[in-house]
Short mmCIF file of C-alpha atoms in Angstrom, two decimals:
data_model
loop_
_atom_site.label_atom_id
_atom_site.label_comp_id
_atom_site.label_asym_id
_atom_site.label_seq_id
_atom_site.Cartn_x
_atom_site.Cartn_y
_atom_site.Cartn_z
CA UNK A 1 -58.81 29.11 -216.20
CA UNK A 2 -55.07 30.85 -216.65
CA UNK A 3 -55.53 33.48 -219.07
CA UNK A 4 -54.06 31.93 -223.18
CA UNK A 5 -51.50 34.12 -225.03
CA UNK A 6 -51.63 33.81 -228.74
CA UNK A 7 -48.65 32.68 -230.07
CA UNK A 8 -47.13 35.57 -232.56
CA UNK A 9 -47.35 34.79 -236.11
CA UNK A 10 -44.19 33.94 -238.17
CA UNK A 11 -42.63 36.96 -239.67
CA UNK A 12 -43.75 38.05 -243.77
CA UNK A 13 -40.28 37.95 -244.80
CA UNK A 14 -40.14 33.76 -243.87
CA UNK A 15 -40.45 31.29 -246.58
CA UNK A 16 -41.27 27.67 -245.39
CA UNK A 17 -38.73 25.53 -246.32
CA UNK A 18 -38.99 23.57 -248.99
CA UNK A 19 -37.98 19.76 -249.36
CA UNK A 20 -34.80 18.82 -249.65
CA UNK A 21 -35.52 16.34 -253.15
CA UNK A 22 -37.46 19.76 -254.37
CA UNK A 23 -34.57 21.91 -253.66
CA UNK A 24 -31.98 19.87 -255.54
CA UNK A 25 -34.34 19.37 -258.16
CA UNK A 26 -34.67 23.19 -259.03
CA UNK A 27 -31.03 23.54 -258.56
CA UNK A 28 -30.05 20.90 -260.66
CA UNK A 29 -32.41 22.28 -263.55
CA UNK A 30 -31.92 26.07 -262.75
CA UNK A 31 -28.18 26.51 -262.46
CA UNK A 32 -27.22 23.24 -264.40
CA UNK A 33 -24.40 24.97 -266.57
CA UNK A 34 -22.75 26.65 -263.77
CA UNK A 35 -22.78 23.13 -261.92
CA UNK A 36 -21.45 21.18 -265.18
CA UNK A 37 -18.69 24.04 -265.97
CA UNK A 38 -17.60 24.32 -262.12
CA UNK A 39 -17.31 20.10 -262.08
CA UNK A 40 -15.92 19.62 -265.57
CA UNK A 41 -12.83 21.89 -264.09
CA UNK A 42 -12.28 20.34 -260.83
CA UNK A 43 -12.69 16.98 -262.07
CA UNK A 44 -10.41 17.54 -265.08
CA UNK A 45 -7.80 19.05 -262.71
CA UNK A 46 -8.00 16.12 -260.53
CA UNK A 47 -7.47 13.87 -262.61
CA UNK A 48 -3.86 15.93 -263.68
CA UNK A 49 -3.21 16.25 -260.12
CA UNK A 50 -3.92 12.75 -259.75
CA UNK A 51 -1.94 11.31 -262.18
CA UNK A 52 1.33 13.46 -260.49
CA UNK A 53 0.36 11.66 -257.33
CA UNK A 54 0.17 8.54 -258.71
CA UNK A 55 3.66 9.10 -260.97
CA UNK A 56 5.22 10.03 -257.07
CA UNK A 57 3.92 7.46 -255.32
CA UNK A 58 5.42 4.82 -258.35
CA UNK A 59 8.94 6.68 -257.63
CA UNK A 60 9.04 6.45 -254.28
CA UNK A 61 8.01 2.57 -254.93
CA UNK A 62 10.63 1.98 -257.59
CA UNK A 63 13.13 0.48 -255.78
CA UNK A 64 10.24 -2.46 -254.22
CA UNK A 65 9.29 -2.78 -258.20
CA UNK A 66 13.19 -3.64 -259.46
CA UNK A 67 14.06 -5.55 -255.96
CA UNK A 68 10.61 -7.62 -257.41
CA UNK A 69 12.20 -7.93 -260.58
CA UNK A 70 15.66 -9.02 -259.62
CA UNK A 71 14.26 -11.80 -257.62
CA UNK A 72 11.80 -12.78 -260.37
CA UNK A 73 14.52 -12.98 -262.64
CA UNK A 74 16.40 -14.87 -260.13
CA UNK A 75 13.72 -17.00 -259.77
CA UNK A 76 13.18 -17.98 -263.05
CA UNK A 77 17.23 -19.07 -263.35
CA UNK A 78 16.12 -21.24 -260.66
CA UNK A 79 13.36 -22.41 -262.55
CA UNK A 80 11.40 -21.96 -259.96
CA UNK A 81 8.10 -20.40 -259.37
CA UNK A 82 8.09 -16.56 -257.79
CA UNK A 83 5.07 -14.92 -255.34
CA UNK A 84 6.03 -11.90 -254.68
CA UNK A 85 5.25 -9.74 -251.44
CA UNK A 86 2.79 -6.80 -251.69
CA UNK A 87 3.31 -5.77 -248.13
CA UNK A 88 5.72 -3.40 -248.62
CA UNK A 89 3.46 -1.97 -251.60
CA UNK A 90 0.04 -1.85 -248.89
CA UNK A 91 2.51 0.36 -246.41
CA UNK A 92 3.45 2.62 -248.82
CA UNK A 93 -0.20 3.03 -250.48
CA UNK A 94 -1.79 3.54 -246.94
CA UNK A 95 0.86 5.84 -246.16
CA UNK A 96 0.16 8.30 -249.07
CA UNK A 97 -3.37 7.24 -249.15
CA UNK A 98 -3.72 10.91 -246.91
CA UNK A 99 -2.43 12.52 -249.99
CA UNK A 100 -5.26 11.05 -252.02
CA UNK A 101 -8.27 12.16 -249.65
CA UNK A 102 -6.59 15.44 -249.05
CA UNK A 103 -6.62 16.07 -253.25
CA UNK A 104 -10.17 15.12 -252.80
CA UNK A 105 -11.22 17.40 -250.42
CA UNK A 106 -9.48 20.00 -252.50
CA UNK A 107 -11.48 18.95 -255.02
CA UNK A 108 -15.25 18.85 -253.52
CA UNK A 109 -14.50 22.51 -252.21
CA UNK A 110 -15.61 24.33 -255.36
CA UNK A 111 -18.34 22.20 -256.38
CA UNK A 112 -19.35 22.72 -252.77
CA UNK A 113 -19.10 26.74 -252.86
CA UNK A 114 -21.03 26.63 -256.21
CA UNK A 115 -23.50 24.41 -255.07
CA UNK A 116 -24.29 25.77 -251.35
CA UNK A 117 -24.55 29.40 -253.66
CA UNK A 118 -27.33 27.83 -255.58
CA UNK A 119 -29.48 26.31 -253.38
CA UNK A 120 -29.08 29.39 -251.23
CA UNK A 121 -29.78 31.33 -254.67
CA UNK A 122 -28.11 34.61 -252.71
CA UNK A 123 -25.61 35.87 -255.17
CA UNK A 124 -22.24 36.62 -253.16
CA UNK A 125 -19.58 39.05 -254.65
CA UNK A 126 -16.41 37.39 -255.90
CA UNK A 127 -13.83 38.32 -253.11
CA UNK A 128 -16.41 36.27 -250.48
CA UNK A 129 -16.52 33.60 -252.75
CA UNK A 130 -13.03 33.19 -252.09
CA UNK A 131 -13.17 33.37 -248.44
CA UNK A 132 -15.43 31.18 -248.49
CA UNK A 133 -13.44 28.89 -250.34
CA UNK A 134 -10.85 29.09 -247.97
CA UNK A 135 -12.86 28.30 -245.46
CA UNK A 136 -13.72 25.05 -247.30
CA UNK A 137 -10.99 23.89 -247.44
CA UNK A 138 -9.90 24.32 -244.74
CA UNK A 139 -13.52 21.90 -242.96
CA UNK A 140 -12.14 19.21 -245.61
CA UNK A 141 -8.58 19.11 -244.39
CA UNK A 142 -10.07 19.44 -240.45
CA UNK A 143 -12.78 16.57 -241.14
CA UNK A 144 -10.08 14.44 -242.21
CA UNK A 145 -7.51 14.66 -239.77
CA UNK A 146 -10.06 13.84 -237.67
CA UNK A 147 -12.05 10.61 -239.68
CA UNK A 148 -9.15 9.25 -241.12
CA UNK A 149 -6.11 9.15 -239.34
CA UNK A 150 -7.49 5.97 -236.34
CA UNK A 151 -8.31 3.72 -239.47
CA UNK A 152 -5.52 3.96 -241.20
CA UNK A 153 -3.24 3.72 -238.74
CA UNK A 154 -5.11 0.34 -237.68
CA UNK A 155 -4.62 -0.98 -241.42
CA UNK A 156 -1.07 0.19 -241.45
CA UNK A 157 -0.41 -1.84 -238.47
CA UNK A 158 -2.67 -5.15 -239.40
CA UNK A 159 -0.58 -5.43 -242.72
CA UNK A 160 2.98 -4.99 -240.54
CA UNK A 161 1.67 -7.41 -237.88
CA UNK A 162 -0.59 -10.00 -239.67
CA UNK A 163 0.38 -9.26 -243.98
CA UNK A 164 2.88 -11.68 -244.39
CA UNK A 165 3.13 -14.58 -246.95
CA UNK A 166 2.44 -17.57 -245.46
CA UNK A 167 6.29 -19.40 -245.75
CA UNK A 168 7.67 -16.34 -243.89
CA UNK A 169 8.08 -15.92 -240.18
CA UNK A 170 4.62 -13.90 -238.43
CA UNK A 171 4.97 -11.41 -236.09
CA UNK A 172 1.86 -12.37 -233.95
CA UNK A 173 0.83 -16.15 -233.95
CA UNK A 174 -1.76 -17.29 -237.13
CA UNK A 175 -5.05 -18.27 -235.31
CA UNK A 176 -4.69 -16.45 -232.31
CA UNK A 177 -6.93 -14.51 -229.98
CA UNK A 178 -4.28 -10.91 -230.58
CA UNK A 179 -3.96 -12.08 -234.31
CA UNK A 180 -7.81 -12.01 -234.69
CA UNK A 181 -8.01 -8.92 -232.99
CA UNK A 182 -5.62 -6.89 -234.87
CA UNK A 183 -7.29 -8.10 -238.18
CA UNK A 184 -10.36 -7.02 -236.99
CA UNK A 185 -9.08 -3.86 -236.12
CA UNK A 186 -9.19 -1.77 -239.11
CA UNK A 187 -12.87 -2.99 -239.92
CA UNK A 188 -13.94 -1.47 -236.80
CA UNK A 189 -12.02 1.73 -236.38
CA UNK A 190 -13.67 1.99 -240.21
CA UNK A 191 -16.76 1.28 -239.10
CA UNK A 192 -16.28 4.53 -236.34
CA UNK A 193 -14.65 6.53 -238.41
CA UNK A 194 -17.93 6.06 -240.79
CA UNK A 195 -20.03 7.17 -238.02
CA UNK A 196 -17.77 10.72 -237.97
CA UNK A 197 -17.62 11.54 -241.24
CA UNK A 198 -21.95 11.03 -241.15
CA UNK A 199 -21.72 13.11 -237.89
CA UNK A 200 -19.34 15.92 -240.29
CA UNK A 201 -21.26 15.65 -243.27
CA UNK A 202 -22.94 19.30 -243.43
CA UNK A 203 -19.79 20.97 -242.12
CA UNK A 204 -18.66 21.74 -245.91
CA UNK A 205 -21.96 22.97 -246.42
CA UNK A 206 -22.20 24.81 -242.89
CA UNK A 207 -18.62 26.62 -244.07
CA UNK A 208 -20.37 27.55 -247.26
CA UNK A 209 -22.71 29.74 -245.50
CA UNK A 210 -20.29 31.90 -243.97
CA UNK A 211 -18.92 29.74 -240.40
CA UNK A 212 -15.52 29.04 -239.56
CA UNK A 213 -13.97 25.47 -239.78
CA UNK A 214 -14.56 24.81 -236.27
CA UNK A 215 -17.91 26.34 -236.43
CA UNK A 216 -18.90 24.65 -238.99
CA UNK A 217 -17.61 21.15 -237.76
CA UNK A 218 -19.57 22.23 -234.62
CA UNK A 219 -22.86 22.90 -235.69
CA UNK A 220 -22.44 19.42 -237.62
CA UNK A 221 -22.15 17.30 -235.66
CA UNK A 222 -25.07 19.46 -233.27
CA UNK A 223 -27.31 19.36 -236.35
CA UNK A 224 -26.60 15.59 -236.93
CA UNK A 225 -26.17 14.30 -233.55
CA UNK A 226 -30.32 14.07 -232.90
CA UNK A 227 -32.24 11.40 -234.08
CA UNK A 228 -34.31 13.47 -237.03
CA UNK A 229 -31.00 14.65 -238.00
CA UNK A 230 -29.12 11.19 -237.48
CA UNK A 231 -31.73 10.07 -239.68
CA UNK A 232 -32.08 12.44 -242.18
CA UNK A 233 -28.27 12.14 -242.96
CA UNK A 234 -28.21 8.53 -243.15
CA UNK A 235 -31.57 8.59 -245.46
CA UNK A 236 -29.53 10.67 -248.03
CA UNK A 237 -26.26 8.84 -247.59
CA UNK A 238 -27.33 5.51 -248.09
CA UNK A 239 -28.93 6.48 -251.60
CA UNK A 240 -26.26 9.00 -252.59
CA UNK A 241 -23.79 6.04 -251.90
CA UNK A 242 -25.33 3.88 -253.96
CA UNK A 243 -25.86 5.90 -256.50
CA UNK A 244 -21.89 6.36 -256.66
CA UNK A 245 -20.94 2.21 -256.33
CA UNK A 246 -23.35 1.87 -259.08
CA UNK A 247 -21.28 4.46 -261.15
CA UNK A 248 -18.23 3.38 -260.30
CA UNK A 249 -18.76 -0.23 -260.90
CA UNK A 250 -20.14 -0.22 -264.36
CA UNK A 251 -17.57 2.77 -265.16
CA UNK A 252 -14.61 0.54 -263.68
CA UNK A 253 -15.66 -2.18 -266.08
CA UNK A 254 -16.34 -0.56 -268.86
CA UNK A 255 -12.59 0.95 -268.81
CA UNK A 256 -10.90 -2.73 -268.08
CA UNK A 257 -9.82 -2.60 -271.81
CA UNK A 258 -7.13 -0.16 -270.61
CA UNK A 259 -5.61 -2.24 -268.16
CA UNK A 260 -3.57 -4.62 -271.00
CA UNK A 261 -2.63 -1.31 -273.27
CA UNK A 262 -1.01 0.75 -270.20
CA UNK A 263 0.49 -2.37 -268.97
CA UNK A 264 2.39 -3.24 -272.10
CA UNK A 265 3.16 0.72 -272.48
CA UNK A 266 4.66 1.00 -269.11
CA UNK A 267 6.57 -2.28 -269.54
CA UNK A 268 7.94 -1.03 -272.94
CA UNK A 269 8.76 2.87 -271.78
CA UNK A 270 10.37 1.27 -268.03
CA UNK A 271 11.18 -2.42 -268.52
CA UNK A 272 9.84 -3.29 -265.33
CA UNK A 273 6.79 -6.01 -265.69
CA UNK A 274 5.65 -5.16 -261.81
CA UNK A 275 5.22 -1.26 -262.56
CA UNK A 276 3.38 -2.18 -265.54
CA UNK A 277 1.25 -4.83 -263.86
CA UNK A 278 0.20 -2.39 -260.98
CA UNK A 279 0.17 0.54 -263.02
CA UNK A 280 -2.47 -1.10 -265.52
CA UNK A 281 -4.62 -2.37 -262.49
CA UNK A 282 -5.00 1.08 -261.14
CA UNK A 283 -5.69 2.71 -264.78
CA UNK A 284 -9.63 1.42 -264.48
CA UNK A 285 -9.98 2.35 -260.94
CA UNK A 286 -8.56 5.74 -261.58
CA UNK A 287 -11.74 6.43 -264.72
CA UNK A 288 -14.21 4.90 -262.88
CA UNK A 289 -13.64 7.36 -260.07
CA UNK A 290 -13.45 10.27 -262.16
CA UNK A 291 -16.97 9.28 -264.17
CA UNK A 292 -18.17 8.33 -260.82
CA UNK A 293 -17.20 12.34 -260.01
CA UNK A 294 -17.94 13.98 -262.57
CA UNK A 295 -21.60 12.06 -262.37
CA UNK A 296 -22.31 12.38 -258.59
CA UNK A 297 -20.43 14.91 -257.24
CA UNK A 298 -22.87 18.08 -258.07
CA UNK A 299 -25.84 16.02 -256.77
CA UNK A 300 -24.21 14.85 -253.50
CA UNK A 301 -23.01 18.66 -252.56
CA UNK A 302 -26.23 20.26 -253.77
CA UNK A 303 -28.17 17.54 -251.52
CA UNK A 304 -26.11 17.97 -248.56
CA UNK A 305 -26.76 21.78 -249.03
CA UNK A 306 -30.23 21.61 -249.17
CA UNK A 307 -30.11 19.10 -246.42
CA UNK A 308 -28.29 21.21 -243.98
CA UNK A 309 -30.87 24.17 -244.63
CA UNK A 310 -33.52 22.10 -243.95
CA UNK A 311 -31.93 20.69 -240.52
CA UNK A 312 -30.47 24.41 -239.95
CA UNK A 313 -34.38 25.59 -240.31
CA UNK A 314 -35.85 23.58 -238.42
CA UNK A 315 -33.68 23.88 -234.99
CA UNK A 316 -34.41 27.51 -235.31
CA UNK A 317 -37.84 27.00 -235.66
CA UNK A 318 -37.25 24.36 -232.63
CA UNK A 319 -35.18 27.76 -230.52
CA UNK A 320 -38.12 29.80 -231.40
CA UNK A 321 -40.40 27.55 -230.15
CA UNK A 322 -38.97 27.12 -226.94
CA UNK A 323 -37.92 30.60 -226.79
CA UNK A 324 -42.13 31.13 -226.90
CA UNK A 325 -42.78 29.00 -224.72
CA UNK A 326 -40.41 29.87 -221.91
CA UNK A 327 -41.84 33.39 -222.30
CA UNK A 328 -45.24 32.33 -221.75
CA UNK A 329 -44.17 30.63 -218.25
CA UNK A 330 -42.40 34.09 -217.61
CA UNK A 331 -45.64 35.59 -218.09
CA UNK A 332 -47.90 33.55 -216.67
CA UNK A 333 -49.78 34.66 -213.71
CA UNK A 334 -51.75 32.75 -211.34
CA UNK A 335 -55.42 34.23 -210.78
CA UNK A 336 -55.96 35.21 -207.13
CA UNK A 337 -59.35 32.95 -205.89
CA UNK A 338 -61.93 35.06 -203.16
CA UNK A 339 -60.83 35.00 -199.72
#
């Protein structure tokens, strides 16, 4: 029989590793005012900063919203009816749709810091909280560039090549085998870029601990990329997504009564029935994403904390063990039998 090494016990100073569900559970109840204050401000200045955005993107669209109004107007002389074309309107949403994820990364990054800080309870002084801010910031803008620039681009391009109104001449033929492709396009570079942004989803939280951008996007998509990883992302996704449609919905509902009062303001203040009409469809979208913030966003970065602790725990208990057991092959040493 080969002589048996014991197998060192784990250091004193180790903890086990809690659950993830227990972790944001103490969190939540532990450091709930510093979680409320910290996403009260962010989602309070996004909703200024969103507003700007939106009043920008209506002034670059202006001159679509009185070119719909002169041939409305022309229209009705005619007495005839008037469909106007949103294409030009999709284009210049999906082109300053970057501008919109961009402000959104801006604003998970502190609720992030805040929340990675708490479920790490480990205190950091001020000037690293700032760093690691930074660094935040900096995974958001990263992981976007890379999700989101292949499905967009694939939308922009479906609604050039197959967005027309039906009385106007297509670029690509109506029924055909390229038509059907490109309208299928942007479902299934969404459905990929889906898959990255799962494969990124602990990179804020990976930052938050100290890593680079590029570190952090690395160890990611190495922590994610197994299948008890794969599958431990996509068990808290699923429910933290729901969580948020179920927010949003009822929220989005709930502030419909808006949509008549800042369409008759906006037509009053700019005489333009098309601003107005767009403006007051977007009013309800715009609350129900901020309550759907301001409910889910400490509880999604607080999970994904905890979750990446967990994952980041158990490949180093995973190194250790191989680290063990390639030291007891070192070791080993064949007993000599009697000549």
């Amino acid at each position: 029989m080969p002589p048996q090494r014991d197998r060192p016990p784990p250091p004193a100073t180790e903890r086990p590793h809690r659950g993830v569900t227990a972790t944001v559970s103490a969190v939540l109840r532990h450091d709930r005012g510093a979680l409320a204050a910290a996403t009260a401000r962010v989602v309070g200045l996004s909703a200024l900063a969103g507003l700007l955005l939106t009043a920008l993107v209506f002034a670059l669209s202006w001159p679509l919203f009185t070119r719909m109004r002169n041939r409305r107007a022309w229209y009705h002389h005619l007495e005839d009816s008037y469909l106007h074309d949103h294409t030009a309107l999709a284009r210049i949403a999906l082109g300053t749709l970057p501008l919109y994820l961009l402000l959104l990364g801006i604003g998970s990054a502190a609720p992030q810091a805040v929340c990675s800080r708490a479920a790490a309870a480990a205190p950091r002084p001020l000037r690293e909280d700032r760093a690691r801010l930074r660094a935040l910031l900096a995974v958001y803008t990263l992981r976007g560039l890379i999700v989101w620039p292949l499905p967009l681009l694939a939308a922009y391009l479906a609604t050039s090549l197959t967005g027309q109104q039906l009385d106007t001449p297509e670029p690509l033929e109506r029924g055909s085998l390229p038509y059907q492709l490109v309208a299928a396009s942007p479902a299934a570079d969404l459905f990929v870029a889906v898959l990255l942004r799962l494969a990124f989803a602990v990179a804020p939280a990976a930052a938050a601990t100290g890593l680079g951008p590029r570190a952090a996007l690395r160890r990611s998509w190495s922590l994610t990329r197994t299948r008890a990883g794969a599958t431990r992302v996509l068990a808290l996704a699923l429910p933290l997504a729901a969580l948020c449609a179920a927010v949003l919905r009822p929220a989005t509902q709930l502030a419909l009564p808006l949509r008549p009062l800042v369409r008759s303001l906006l037509e009053q203040a700019t005489g333009n029935f098309f601003a107005a009409y767009y403006g007051g469809i977007l009013a309800p979208v715009i609350v129900g994403i901020l309550a759907a913030a301001a409910t889910t966003l400490p509880l999604t970065c607080t999970a994904f904390a905890a979750l990446h602790d967990r994952l980041t725990g158990r490949a180093a208990h995973r190194r250790r063990e191989e680290i063990e057991r390639h030291r007891e092959q070192s070791t080993y040493v064949r007993p000599t039998g009697p000549h």
